[in-house]
Amino acid sequence: PCNAASATVTLTIVAAPDAGAGGNLSACVLETALDISAGLGGTPDSGGSWIDVNATGALTGTIFNPSAVGVGTYNFTYAVIGSAPCVNDSANVTVTVVSTPNAGIGGTLNGCDNSFTMDLMTGLSGNPDAGGTWNDDNATGAILFGSTISPVIAGAGTFTFTYKVSASGCADDSATVTVVISAAPDAGSNGTLTVCDTLTSVDVSTGLGGTPDAGGAWSDDNATGALTGSMFDVSAVATGAYNFTYRVSALGCAVDSATVTVTVNGCVGIPEVSAGMPFSLYPNPSDGKIIINFTVPPKGSRIEVYNATGELIRKIFISGKTSKVEVDLTGNPNGLYYINVSGGDYLITNKVSILK
């Protein structure tokens, strides 16, 4: 019989090379040293080699210098040589080099507290990047959306809003816009004054209604040449109607205006002031309530009040002896009035202005 025969086969199993998984990195253009191996996923073998696919010349070992190449996208391949019969393995890392974020240059905006919206971006210069975020530094609650704020919500005052722009791999950039919101100017409301042509001058501001702001400017709409500040020289013009406009401005707001029409009437039939009056009259100007104090108590006297057009608006008879009489004209408009006091042998006239 034959003896048994045997043979031995040795099988060597070689580990397959593992270059890891490809990935992506972002870097700021100011960065000088980026380790691209950080872009590999998995568990890559050590000892491989890196290939500068785009021939940037900015790769040394695993360190890439983004500042040397500028903004752009660059590819690097990590290759691990396999031992036969295994094939080589490789993985690609893509590096995106981004520019530094630019929030622009902060500035100042002026607005009015009656404006509904304002765009903060108009307060930045220097070509700011889009896509940033705004911060309401003073917690006004006025940011409606994006860069749009509401001055109505913020109210009058000075506020700051900061714009921040981010870019992966770079430090954030920010710029601040200062917003100065003014209270809307108020010139008051239109009004009228009626005066007598015997009056020397009248303050046209007394014809404004409402609560007009101080510091505005008056214009002589009919070019009378008789207006200085708010004082109108009635004696310099003929009878007629004249318009004067008051304008008030505020930074960031539209100009507000109101017009006073002054009617100058001829006062025919109203006597001039007499001398040696046996009474005193106060206050003058008055808010409408006038006190007449007699030095000698009159008897059988009469008080008549005329407006600047010569119309009789009040008559009071004094039957007994009295030293003080109150004349209530509070229901009448601002203007010049004539008070006649007459007795059996005298007629005395005094002027009084009502300013409320």
mmCIF file of C-alpha atoms in Angstrom:
data_model
loop_
_atom_site.group_PDB
_atom_site.id
_atom_site.type_symbol
_atom_site.label_atom_id
_atom_site.label_comp_id
_atom_site.label_asym_id
_atom_site.label_seq_id
_atom_site.Cartn_x
_atom_site.Cartn_y
_atom_site.Cartn_z
ATOM 1 C CA PRO A 1 0.000 0.000 0.000
ATOM 2 C CA CYS A 2 0.985 3.601 -0.467
ATOM 3 C CA ASN A 3 1.799 6.001 2.336
ATOM 4 C CA ALA A 4 -0.412 9.127 2.775
ATOM 5 C CA ALA A 5 0.871 12.354 1.123
ATOM 6 C CA SER A 6 0.268 15.979 2.337
ATOM 7 C CA ALA A 7 1.086 19.558 1.276
ATOM 8 C CA THR A 8 0.806 22.904 3.157
ATOM 9 C CA VAL A 9 -0.527 26.148 1.703
ATOM 10 C CA THR A 10 0.267 29.403 3.532
ATOM 11 C CA LEU A 11 -2.341 32.177 3.050
ATOM 12 C CA THR A 12 -1.237 35.698 3.895
ATOM 13 C CA ILE A 13 -4.093 38.200 4.361
ATOM 14 C CA VAL A 14 -3.009 41.802 3.867
ATOM 15 C CA ALA A 15 -5.037 44.652 5.422
ATOM 16 C CA ALA A 16 -6.671 46.848 2.782
ATOM 17 C CA PRO A 17 -5.430 50.437 2.784
ATOM 18 C CA ASP A 18 -7.871 52.995 4.291
ATOM 19 C CA ALA A 19 -7.536 56.610 3.264
ATOM 20 C CA GLY A 20 -10.622 57.533 5.273
ATOM 21 C CA ALA A 21 -13.690 59.319 3.935
ATOM 22 C CA GLY A 22 -13.549 62.531 1.955
ATOM 23 C CA GLY A 23 -14.806 65.765 3.507
ATOM 24 C CA ASN A 24 -15.022 69.535 3.328
ATOM 25 C CA LEU A 25 -13.311 72.345 5.191
ATOM 26 C CA SER A 26 -13.839 76.107 5.224
ATOM 27 C CA ALA A 27 -11.054 78.563 5.896
ATOM 28 C CA CYS A 28 -10.685 82.306 6.182
ATOM 29 C CA VAL A 29 -8.492 83.970 3.612
ATOM 30 C CA LEU A 30 -6.405 85.438 6.440
ATOM 31 C CA GLU A 31 -5.580 82.013 7.847
ATOM 32 C CA THR A 32 -1.995 80.836 7.327
ATOM 33 C CA ALA A 33 -2.046 77.216 8.561
ATOM 34 C CA LEU A 34 -4.929 74.796 8.071
ATOM 35 C CA ASP A 35 -4.432 71.071 8.788
ATOM 36 C CA ILE A 36 -6.356 69.469 5.929
ATOM 37 C CA SER A 37 -6.190 66.027 7.522
ATOM 38 C CA ALA A 38 -8.949 67.321 9.816
ATOM 39 C CA GLY A 39 -11.211 67.117 6.765
ATOM 40 C CA LEU A 40 -10.967 63.320 6.539
ATOM 41 C CA GLY A 41 -13.639 61.152 8.014
ATOM 42 C CA GLY A 42 -13.403 57.584 9.245
ATOM 43 C CA THR A 43 -10.120 56.123 10.508
ATOM 44 C CA PRO A 44 -7.573 56.841 7.798
ATOM 45 C CA ASP A 45 -4.259 55.016 7.818
ATOM 46 C CA SER A 46 -1.226 57.056 8.658
ATOM 47 C CA GLY A 47 1.741 57.203 6.342
ATOM 48 C CA GLY A 48 -0.162 58.185 3.228
ATOM 49 C CA SER A 49 0.676 61.116 1.057
ATOM 50 C CA TRP A 50 -1.194 64.285 0.137
ATOM 51 C CA ILE A 51 -1.602 65.444 -3.432
ATOM 52 C CA ASP A 52 -2.094 69.150 -4.203
ATOM 53 C CA VAL A 53 -4.666 68.563 -6.938
ATOM 54 C CA ASN A 54 -4.911 72.216 -7.996
ATOM 55 C CA ALA A 55 -1.159 72.772 -7.754
ATOM 56 C CA THR A 56 -1.581 75.680 -5.360
ATOM 57 C CA GLY A 57 1.947 75.373 -4.076
ATOM 58 C CA ALA A 58 0.555 76.232 -0.643
ATOM 59 C CA LEU A 59 0.604 72.698 0.845
ATOM 60 C CA THR A 60 3.379 71.468 3.095
ATOM 61 C CA GLY A 61 2.728 68.023 4.513
ATOM 62 C CA THR A 62 -0.815 68.346 5.814
ATOM 63 C CA ILE A 63 -0.630 72.111 6.347
ATOM 64 C CA PHE A 64 -2.334 74.361 3.790
ATOM 65 C CA ASN A 65 -1.794 78.156 3.709
ATOM 66 C CA PRO A 66 -5.092 79.798 2.541
ATOM 67 C CA SER A 67 -3.617 83.300 2.683
ATOM 68 C CA ALA A 68 -1.183 82.320 -0.074
ATOM 69 C CA VAL A 69 -3.893 81.419 -2.589
ATOM 70 C CA GLY A 70 -6.830 83.714 -1.895
ATOM 71 C CA VAL A 71 -10.551 83.120 -2.065
ATOM 72 C CA GLY A 72 -11.607 79.985 -3.943
ATOM 73 C CA THR A 73 -12.178 76.224 -3.763
ATOM 74 C CA TYR A 74 -9.218 73.859 -3.616
ATOM 75 C CA ASN A 75 -8.959 70.028 -3.661
ATOM 76 C CA PHE A 76 -6.451 67.811 -1.908
ATOM 77 C CA THR A 77 -6.267 64.018 -2.225
ATOM 78 C CA TYR A 78 -4.949 61.714 0.465
ATOM 79 C CA ALA A 79 -3.536 58.472 -1.019
ATOM 80 C CA VAL A 80 -2.572 55.311 0.837
ATOM 81 C CA ILE A 81 -0.566 52.682 -1.105
ATOM 82 C CA GLY A 82 -1.953 49.200 -0.803
ATOM 83 C CA SER A 83 0.148 46.037 -0.473
ATOM 84 C CA ALA A 84 -0.487 43.487 -3.214
ATOM 85 C CA PRO A 85 -2.944 42.243 -3.913
ATOM 86 C CA CYS A 86 -4.778 45.278 -2.397
ATOM 87 C CA VAL A 87 -5.270 48.337 -4.544
ATOM 88 C CA ASN A 88 -4.409 51.840 -3.416
ATOM 89 C CA ASP A 89 -7.075 53.888 -1.562
ATOM 90 C CA SER A 90 -7.662 57.643 -1.663
ATOM 91 C CA ALA A 91 -9.997 60.289 -0.280
ATOM 92 C CA ASN A 92 -10.537 63.910 -1.322
ATOM 93 C CA VAL A 93 -10.755 66.969 0.971
ATOM 94 C CA THR A 94 -12.255 70.133 -0.532
ATOM 95 C CA VAL A 95 -11.220 73.404 1.118
ATOM 96 C CA THR A 96 -13.318 76.510 0.508
ATOM 97 C CA VAL A 97 -11.409 79.710 1.260
ATOM 98 C CA VAL A 98 -13.789 82.546 2.039
ATOM 99 C CA SER A 99 -13.223 86.284 2.241
ATOM 100 C CA THR A 100 -13.333 88.058 5.569
ATOM 101 C CA PRO A 101 -16.865 89.191 6.453
ATOM 102 C CA ASN A 102 -17.582 92.882 5.862
ATOM 103 C CA ALA A 103 -20.270 94.541 7.962
ATOM 104 C CA GLY A 104 -19.500 97.888 6.365
ATOM 105 C CA ILE A 105 -18.822 101.162 8.150
ATOM 106 C CA GLY A 106 -21.271 102.424 10.754
ATOM 107 C CA GLY A 107 -22.979 105.770 10.318
ATOM 108 C CA THR A 108 -25.849 107.934 11.522
ATOM 109 C CA LEU A 109 -29.447 108.089 10.354
ATOM 110 C CA ASN A 110 -31.960 110.803 11.167
ATOM 111 C CA GLY A 111 -35.657 110.042 11.358
ATOM 112 C CA CYS A 112 -38.960 111.386 12.599
ATOM 113 C CA ASP A 113 -41.165 109.818 15.254
ATOM 114 C CA ASN A 114 -44.145 109.919 12.900
ATOM 115 C CA SER A 115 -42.408 107.775 10.247
ATOM 116 C CA PHE A 116 -43.576 104.187 10.045
ATOM 117 C CA THR A 117 -40.409 102.529 8.684
ATOM 118 C CA MET A 118 -36.684 103.105 8.169
ATOM 119 C CA ASP A 119 -34.045 100.857 6.549
ATOM 120 C CA LEU A 120 -30.954 100.535 8.750
ATOM 121 C CA MET A 121 -28.842 99.333 5.809
ATOM 122 C CA THR A 122 -28.907 102.879 4.420
ATOM 123 C CA GLY A 123 -26.881 103.905 7.466
ATOM 124 C CA LEU A 124 -23.957 101.645 6.482
ATOM 125 C CA SER A 125 -21.255 102.490 3.967
ATOM 126 C CA GLY A 126 -18.320 100.474 2.641
ATOM 127 C CA ASN A 127 -20.249 97.789 0.675
ATOM 128 C CA PRO A 128 -21.456 95.644 3.582
ATOM 129 C CA ASP A 129 -22.159 91.966 2.963
ATOM 130 C CA ALA A 130 -25.775 90.910 2.765
ATOM 131 C CA GLY A 131 -27.194 88.226 5.013
ATOM 132 C CA GLY A 132 -26.025 89.565 8.354
ATOM 133 C CA THR A 133 -28.137 90.070 11.466
ATOM 134 C CA TRP A 134 -29.167 93.253 13.296
ATOM 135 C CA ASN A 135 -29.134 93.686 17.053
ATOM 136 C CA ASP A 136 -31.416 96.159 18.852
ATOM 137 C CA ASP A 137 -28.762 97.480 21.250
ATOM 138 C CA ASN A 138 -31.168 99.581 23.305
ATOM 139 C CA ALA A 139 -34.022 97.055 23.308
ATOM 140 C CA THR A 140 -36.395 99.519 21.658
ATOM 141 C CA GLY A 141 -38.489 96.737 20.168
ATOM 142 C CA ALA A 142 -38.524 98.752 16.942
ATOM 143 C CA ILE A 143 -36.995 96.137 14.585
ATOM 144 C CA LEU A 144 -39.891 94.898 12.474
ATOM 145 C CA PHE A 145 -37.972 92.472 10.239
ATOM 146 C CA GLY A 146 -34.477 92.264 8.780
ATOM 147 C CA SER A 147 -33.056 95.766 8.665
ATOM 148 C CA THR A 148 -36.424 97.547 8.877
ATOM 149 C CA ILE A 149 -37.254 99.486 12.027
ATOM 150 C CA SER A 150 -40.254 101.596 13.058
ATOM 151 C CA PRO A 151 -39.448 105.099 14.406
ATOM 152 C CA VAL A 152 -43.060 105.279 15.613
ATOM 153 C CA ILE A 153 -42.360 102.361 17.967
ATOM 154 C CA ALA A 154 -38.936 103.624 19.060
ATOM 155 C CA GLY A 155 -40.114 107.173 19.724
ATOM 156 C CA ALA A 156 -37.955 110.274 19.862
ATOM 157 C CA GLY A 157 -34.395 109.718 21.084
ATOM 158 C CA THR A 158 -30.968 108.400 20.079
ATOM 159 C CA PHE A 159 -30.562 104.640 19.602
ATOM 160 C CA THR A 160 -27.939 102.231 18.245
ATOM 161 C CA PHE A 161 -28.336 99.103 16.147
ATOM 162 C CA THR A 162 -25.415 96.750 15.422
ATOM 163 C CA TYR A 163 -25.029 94.740 12.202
ATOM 164 C CA LYS A 164 -23.021 91.486 12.442
ATOM 165 C CA VAL A 165 -21.746 89.415 9.523
ATOM 166 C CA SER A 166 -20.248 85.927 9.916
ATOM 167 C CA ALA A 167 -18.172 83.732 7.607
ATOM 168 C CA SER A 168 -17.116 80.192 8.474
ATOM 169 C CA GLY A 169 -13.518 80.148 9.568
ATOM 170 C CA CYS A 170 -13.315 83.913 10.005
ATOM 171 C CA ALA A 171 -13.927 86.211 12.928
ATOM 172 C CA ASP A 172 -17.280 88.013 12.870
ATOM 173 C CA ASP A 173 -17.370 91.623 11.684
ATOM 174 C CA SER A 174 -19.783 94.237 12.997
ATOM 175 C CA ALA A 175 -20.746 97.875 12.460
ATOM 176 C CA THR A 176 -23.069 100.123 14.434
ATOM 177 C CA VAL A 177 -25.653 102.561 13.085
ATOM 178 C CA THR A 178 -26.762 105.409 15.346
ATOM 179 C CA VAL A 179 -30.366 106.446 14.762
ATOM 180 C CA VAL A 180 -31.456 109.901 15.916
ATOM 181 C CA ILE A 181 -35.241 110.180 15.932
ATOM 182 C CA SER A 182 -36.711 113.670 16.305
ATOM 183 C CA ALA A 183 -40.129 114.565 17.614
ATOM 184 C CA ALA A 184 -42.337 115.643 14.710
ATOM 185 C CA PRO A 185 -42.480 119.457 14.506
ATOM 186 C CA ASP A 186 -45.767 121.169 15.368
ATOM 187 C CA ALA A 187 -46.491 124.581 13.883
ATOM 188 C CA GLY A 188 -49.929 124.679 15.487
ATOM 189 C CA SER A 189 -53.121 125.133 13.496
ATOM 190 C CA ASN A 190 -54.283 127.821 11.111
ATOM 191 C CA GLY A 191 -55.961 130.836 12.637
ATOM 192 C CA THR A 192 -57.264 134.341 12.046
ATOM 193 C CA LEU A 193 -56.858 137.746 13.643
ATOM 194 C CA THR A 194 -58.977 140.806 13.062
ATOM 195 C CA VAL A 195 -57.452 144.156 13.966
ATOM 196 C CA CYS A 196 -58.196 147.821 13.609
ATOM 197 C CA ASP A 197 -56.149 149.983 11.257
ATOM 198 C CA THR A 198 -55.452 152.311 14.164
ATOM 199 C CA LEU A 199 -53.441 149.571 15.864
ATOM 200 C CA THR A 200 -49.682 150.024 15.644
ATOM 201 C CA SER A 201 -48.661 146.362 15.556
ATOM 202 C CA VAL A 202 -49.897 142.862 16.345
ATOM 203 C CA ASP A 203 -48.106 139.642 17.234
ATOM 204 C CA VAL A 204 -49.310 137.226 14.553
ATOM 205 C CA SER A 205 -48.252 134.216 16.664
ATOM 206 C CA THR A 206 -51.304 134.886 18.860
ATOM 207 C CA GLY A 207 -53.430 133.755 15.934
ATOM 208 C CA LEU A 208 -52.062 130.206 15.942
ATOM 209 C CA GLY A 209 -54.158 127.420 17.415
ATOM 210 C CA GLY A 210 -52.938 124.296 19.153
ATOM 211 C CA THR A 211 -49.561 124.146 20.884
ATOM 212 C CA PRO A 212 -47.032 125.325 18.295
ATOM 213 C CA ASP A 213 -43.333 124.681 18.856
ATOM 214 C CA ALA A 214 -41.094 127.638 19.542
ATOM 215 C CA GLY A 215 -38.147 128.462 17.332
ATOM 216 C CA GLY A 216 -39.906 128.400 13.969
ATOM 217 C CA ALA A 217 -39.778 131.070 11.271
ATOM 218 C CA TRP A 218 -42.493 133.359 9.909
ATOM 219 C CA SER A 219 -42.904 134.231 6.243
ATOM 220 C CA ASP A 220 -44.610 137.328 4.885
ATOM 221 C CA ASP A 221 -46.745 135.554 2.276
ATOM 222 C CA ASN A 222 -48.102 138.759 0.691
ATOM 223 C CA ALA A 223 -44.729 140.533 0.751
ATOM 224 C CA THR A 224 -46.069 143.431 2.822
ATOM 225 C CA GLY A 225 -42.603 144.233 4.131
ATOM 226 C CA ALA A 226 -44.295 144.951 7.450
ATOM 227 C CA LEU A 227 -43.345 141.750 9.304
ATOM 228 C CA THR A 228 -40.422 141.604 11.726
ATOM 229 C CA GLY A 229 -40.155 138.266 13.478
ATOM 230 C CA SER A 230 -43.754 137.642 14.496
ATOM 231 C CA MET A 231 -44.663 141.325 14.808
ATOM 232 C CA PHE A 232 -46.827 142.776 12.030
ATOM 233 C CA ASP A 233 -46.758 146.553 11.596
ATOM 234 C CA VAL A 234 -50.428 147.235 10.943
ATOM 235 C CA SER A 235 -49.814 150.935 10.432
ATOM 236 C CA ALA A 236 -47.671 150.190 7.374
ATOM 237 C CA VAL A 237 -50.426 148.544 5.301
ATOM 238 C CA ALA A 238 -53.827 149.364 3.920
ATOM 239 C CA THR A 239 -57.000 147.652 5.077
ATOM 240 C CA GLY A 240 -57.330 144.109 3.781
ATOM 241 C CA ALA A 241 -56.425 140.501 4.546
ATOM 242 C CA TYR A 242 -52.797 139.372 4.870
ATOM 243 C CA ASN A 243 -51.379 135.865 5.279
ATOM 244 C CA PHE A 244 -48.390 134.915 7.391
ATOM 245 C CA THR A 245 -47.083 131.340 7.533
ATOM 246 C CA TYR A 246 -45.219 129.812 10.479
ATOM 247 C CA ARG A 247 -42.854 126.948 9.670
ATOM 248 C CA VAL A 248 -41.175 124.578 12.116
ATOM 249 C CA SER A 249 -38.519 122.026 11.146
ATOM 250 C CA ALA A 250 -36.780 119.118 12.868
ATOM 251 C CA LEU A 251 -33.893 116.971 11.622
ATOM 252 C CA GLY A 252 -35.253 113.966 9.763
ATOM 253 C CA CYS A 253 -38.816 115.303 9.681
ATOM 254 C CA ALA A 254 -40.929 117.099 7.110
ATOM 255 C CA VAL A 255 -41.454 120.807 7.745
ATOM 256 C CA ASP A 256 -44.770 121.608 9.443
ATOM 257 C CA SER A 257 -46.584 124.877 8.783
ATOM 258 C CA ALA A 258 -49.647 126.863 9.781
ATOM 259 C CA THR A 259 -51.010 130.105 8.365
ATOM 260 C CA VAL A 260 -52.492 133.075 10.202
ATOM 261 C CA THR A 261 -54.721 135.424 8.226
ATOM 262 C CA VAL A 262 -54.755 138.959 9.624
ATOM 263 C CA THR A 263 -57.690 141.118 8.522
ATOM 264 C CA VAL A 264 -57.070 144.834 8.934
ATOM 265 C CA ASN A 265 -60.332 146.807 9.151
ATOM 266 C CA GLY A 266 -60.938 150.524 9.085
ATOM 267 C CA CYS A 267 -62.266 151.530 12.490
ATOM 268 C CA VAL A 268 -64.599 154.385 11.489
ATOM 269 C CA GLY A 269 -66.691 155.719 14.346
ATOM 270 C CA ILE A 270 -64.534 154.397 17.179
ATOM 271 C CA PRO A 271 -62.986 157.292 19.102
ATOM 272 C CA GLU A 272 -59.358 157.509 20.049
ATOM 273 C CA VAL A 273 -58.103 157.096 23.587
ATOM 274 C CA SER A 274 -58.923 160.096 25.750
ATOM 275 C CA ALA A 275 -56.600 161.586 28.300
ATOM 276 C CA GLY A 276 -57.307 162.048 31.986
ATOM 277 C CA MET A 277 -59.263 158.838 32.434
ATOM 278 C CA PRO A 278 -60.985 158.625 35.873
ATOM 279 C CA PHE A 279 -60.432 154.851 35.940
ATOM 280 C CA SER A 280 -57.756 152.197 35.528
ATOM 281 C CA LEU A 281 -58.113 148.998 33.497
ATOM 282 C CA TYR A 282 -56.234 145.753 34.081
ATOM 283 C CA PRO A 283 -54.825 143.334 33.153
ATOM 284 C CA ASN A 284 -53.882 144.480 29.684
ATOM 285 C CA PRO A 285 -53.295 142.263 27.709
ATOM 286 C CA SER A 286 -55.962 140.093 29.291
ATOM 287 C CA ASP A 287 -57.184 136.497 29.005
ATOM 288 C CA GLY A 288 -60.722 137.879 28.689
ATOM 289 C CA LYS A 289 -61.597 138.971 32.221
ATOM 290 C CA ILE A 290 -61.003 142.715 32.655
ATOM 291 C CA ILE A 291 -61.317 144.784 35.840
ATOM 292 C CA ILE A 292 -62.190 148.495 35.662
ATOM 293 C CA ASN A 293 -61.295 150.447 38.814
ATOM 294 C CA PHE A 294 -62.816 153.945 39.095
ATOM 295 C CA THR A 295 -60.955 156.650 41.022
ATOM 296 C CA VAL A 296 -64.305 158.349 41.554
ATOM 297 C CA PRO A 297 -67.326 156.040 41.819
ATOM 298 C CA PRO A 298 -69.468 156.795 38.787
ATOM 299 C CA LYS A 299 -73.214 157.208 38.833
ATOM 300 C CA GLY A 300 -75.401 156.666 35.819
ATOM 301 C CA SER A 301 -72.464 155.616 33.656
ATOM 302 C CA ARG A 302 -72.370 153.138 30.790
ATOM 303 C CA ILE A 303 -69.657 150.748 29.605
ATOM 304 C CA GLU A 304 -69.627 149.656 25.962
ATOM 305 C CA VAL A 305 -67.154 147.189 24.423
ATOM 306 C CA TYR A 306 -66.403 147.216 20.688
ATOM 307 C CA ASN A 307 -64.290 144.783 18.706
ATOM 308 C CA ALA A 308 -61.676 145.921 16.192
ATOM 309 C CA THR A 309 -64.263 146.163 13.409
ATOM 310 C CA GLY A 310 -66.424 148.573 15.406
ATOM 311 C CA GLU A 311 -69.107 146.044 16.348
ATOM 312 C CA LEU A 312 -70.706 146.547 19.765
ATOM 313 C CA ILE A 313 -70.308 143.261 21.636
ATOM 314 C CA ARG A 314 -71.082 144.179 25.266
ATOM 315 C CA LYS A 315 -72.970 146.901 27.132
ATOM 316 C CA ILE A 316 -73.065 147.411 30.916
ATOM 317 C CA PHE A 317 -75.091 150.053 32.781
ATOM 318 C CA ILE A 318 -73.845 151.305 36.143
ATOM 319 C CA SER A 319 -76.863 152.532 38.070
ATOM 320 C CA GLY A 320 -75.373 152.858 41.560
ATOM 321 C CA LYS A 321 -72.093 153.897 43.031
ATOM 322 C CA THR A 322 -69.337 151.314 42.612
ATOM 323 C CA SER A 323 -65.576 151.508 42.375
ATOM 324 C CA LYS A 324 -64.910 148.215 40.546
ATOM 325 C CA VAL A 325 -66.592 146.561 37.532
ATOM 326 C CA GLU A 326 -65.639 143.229 35.936
ATOM 327 C CA VAL A 327 -66.061 142.897 32.167
ATOM 328 C CA ASP A 328 -66.064 139.260 31.019
ATOM 329 C CA LEU A 329 -64.938 138.830 27.403
ATOM 330 C CA THR A 330 -63.689 135.250 27.710
ATOM 331 C CA GLY A 331 -66.095 134.073 25.006
ATOM 332 C CA ASN A 332 -64.480 136.350 22.403
ATOM 333 C CA PRO A 333 -61.445 135.628 20.198
ATOM 334 C CA ASN A 334 -57.988 137.085 20.586
ATOM 335 C CA GLY A 335 -57.619 140.612 19.304
ATOM 336 C CA LEU A 336 -57.948 144.293 20.061
ATOM 337 C CA TYR A 337 -61.044 145.687 21.828
ATOM 338 C CA TYR A 338 -62.188 149.211 22.691
ATOM 339 C CA ILE A 339 -63.877 149.954 26.006
ATOM 340 C CA ASN A 340 -65.963 153.131 26.125
ATOM 341 C CA VAL A 341 -66.972 154.534 29.489
ATOM 342 C CA SER A 342 -69.510 157.321 29.180
ATOM 343 C CA GLY A 343 -71.464 159.465 31.611
ATOM 344 C CA GLY A 344 -73.578 162.551 31.438
ATOM 345 C CA ASP A 345 -70.755 164.837 30.384
ATOM 346 C CA TYR A 346 -67.881 162.577 29.296
ATOM 347 C CA LEU A 347 -66.897 159.735 26.930
ATOM 348 C CA ILE A 348 -63.588 158.012 27.543
ATOM 349 C CA THR A 349 -62.147 155.161 25.472
ATOM 350 C CA ASN A 350 -59.410 152.694 26.334
ATOM 351 C CA LYS A 351 -57.858 149.869 24.293
ATOM 352 C CA VAL A 352 -57.366 146.330 25.585
ATOM 353 C CA SER A 353 -55.893 143.228 23.945
ATOM 354 C CA ILE A 354 -57.170 139.736 24.566
ATOM 355 C CA LEU A 355 -54.494 137.048 24.360
ATOM 356 C CA LYS A 356 -55.447 133.511 25.448
#
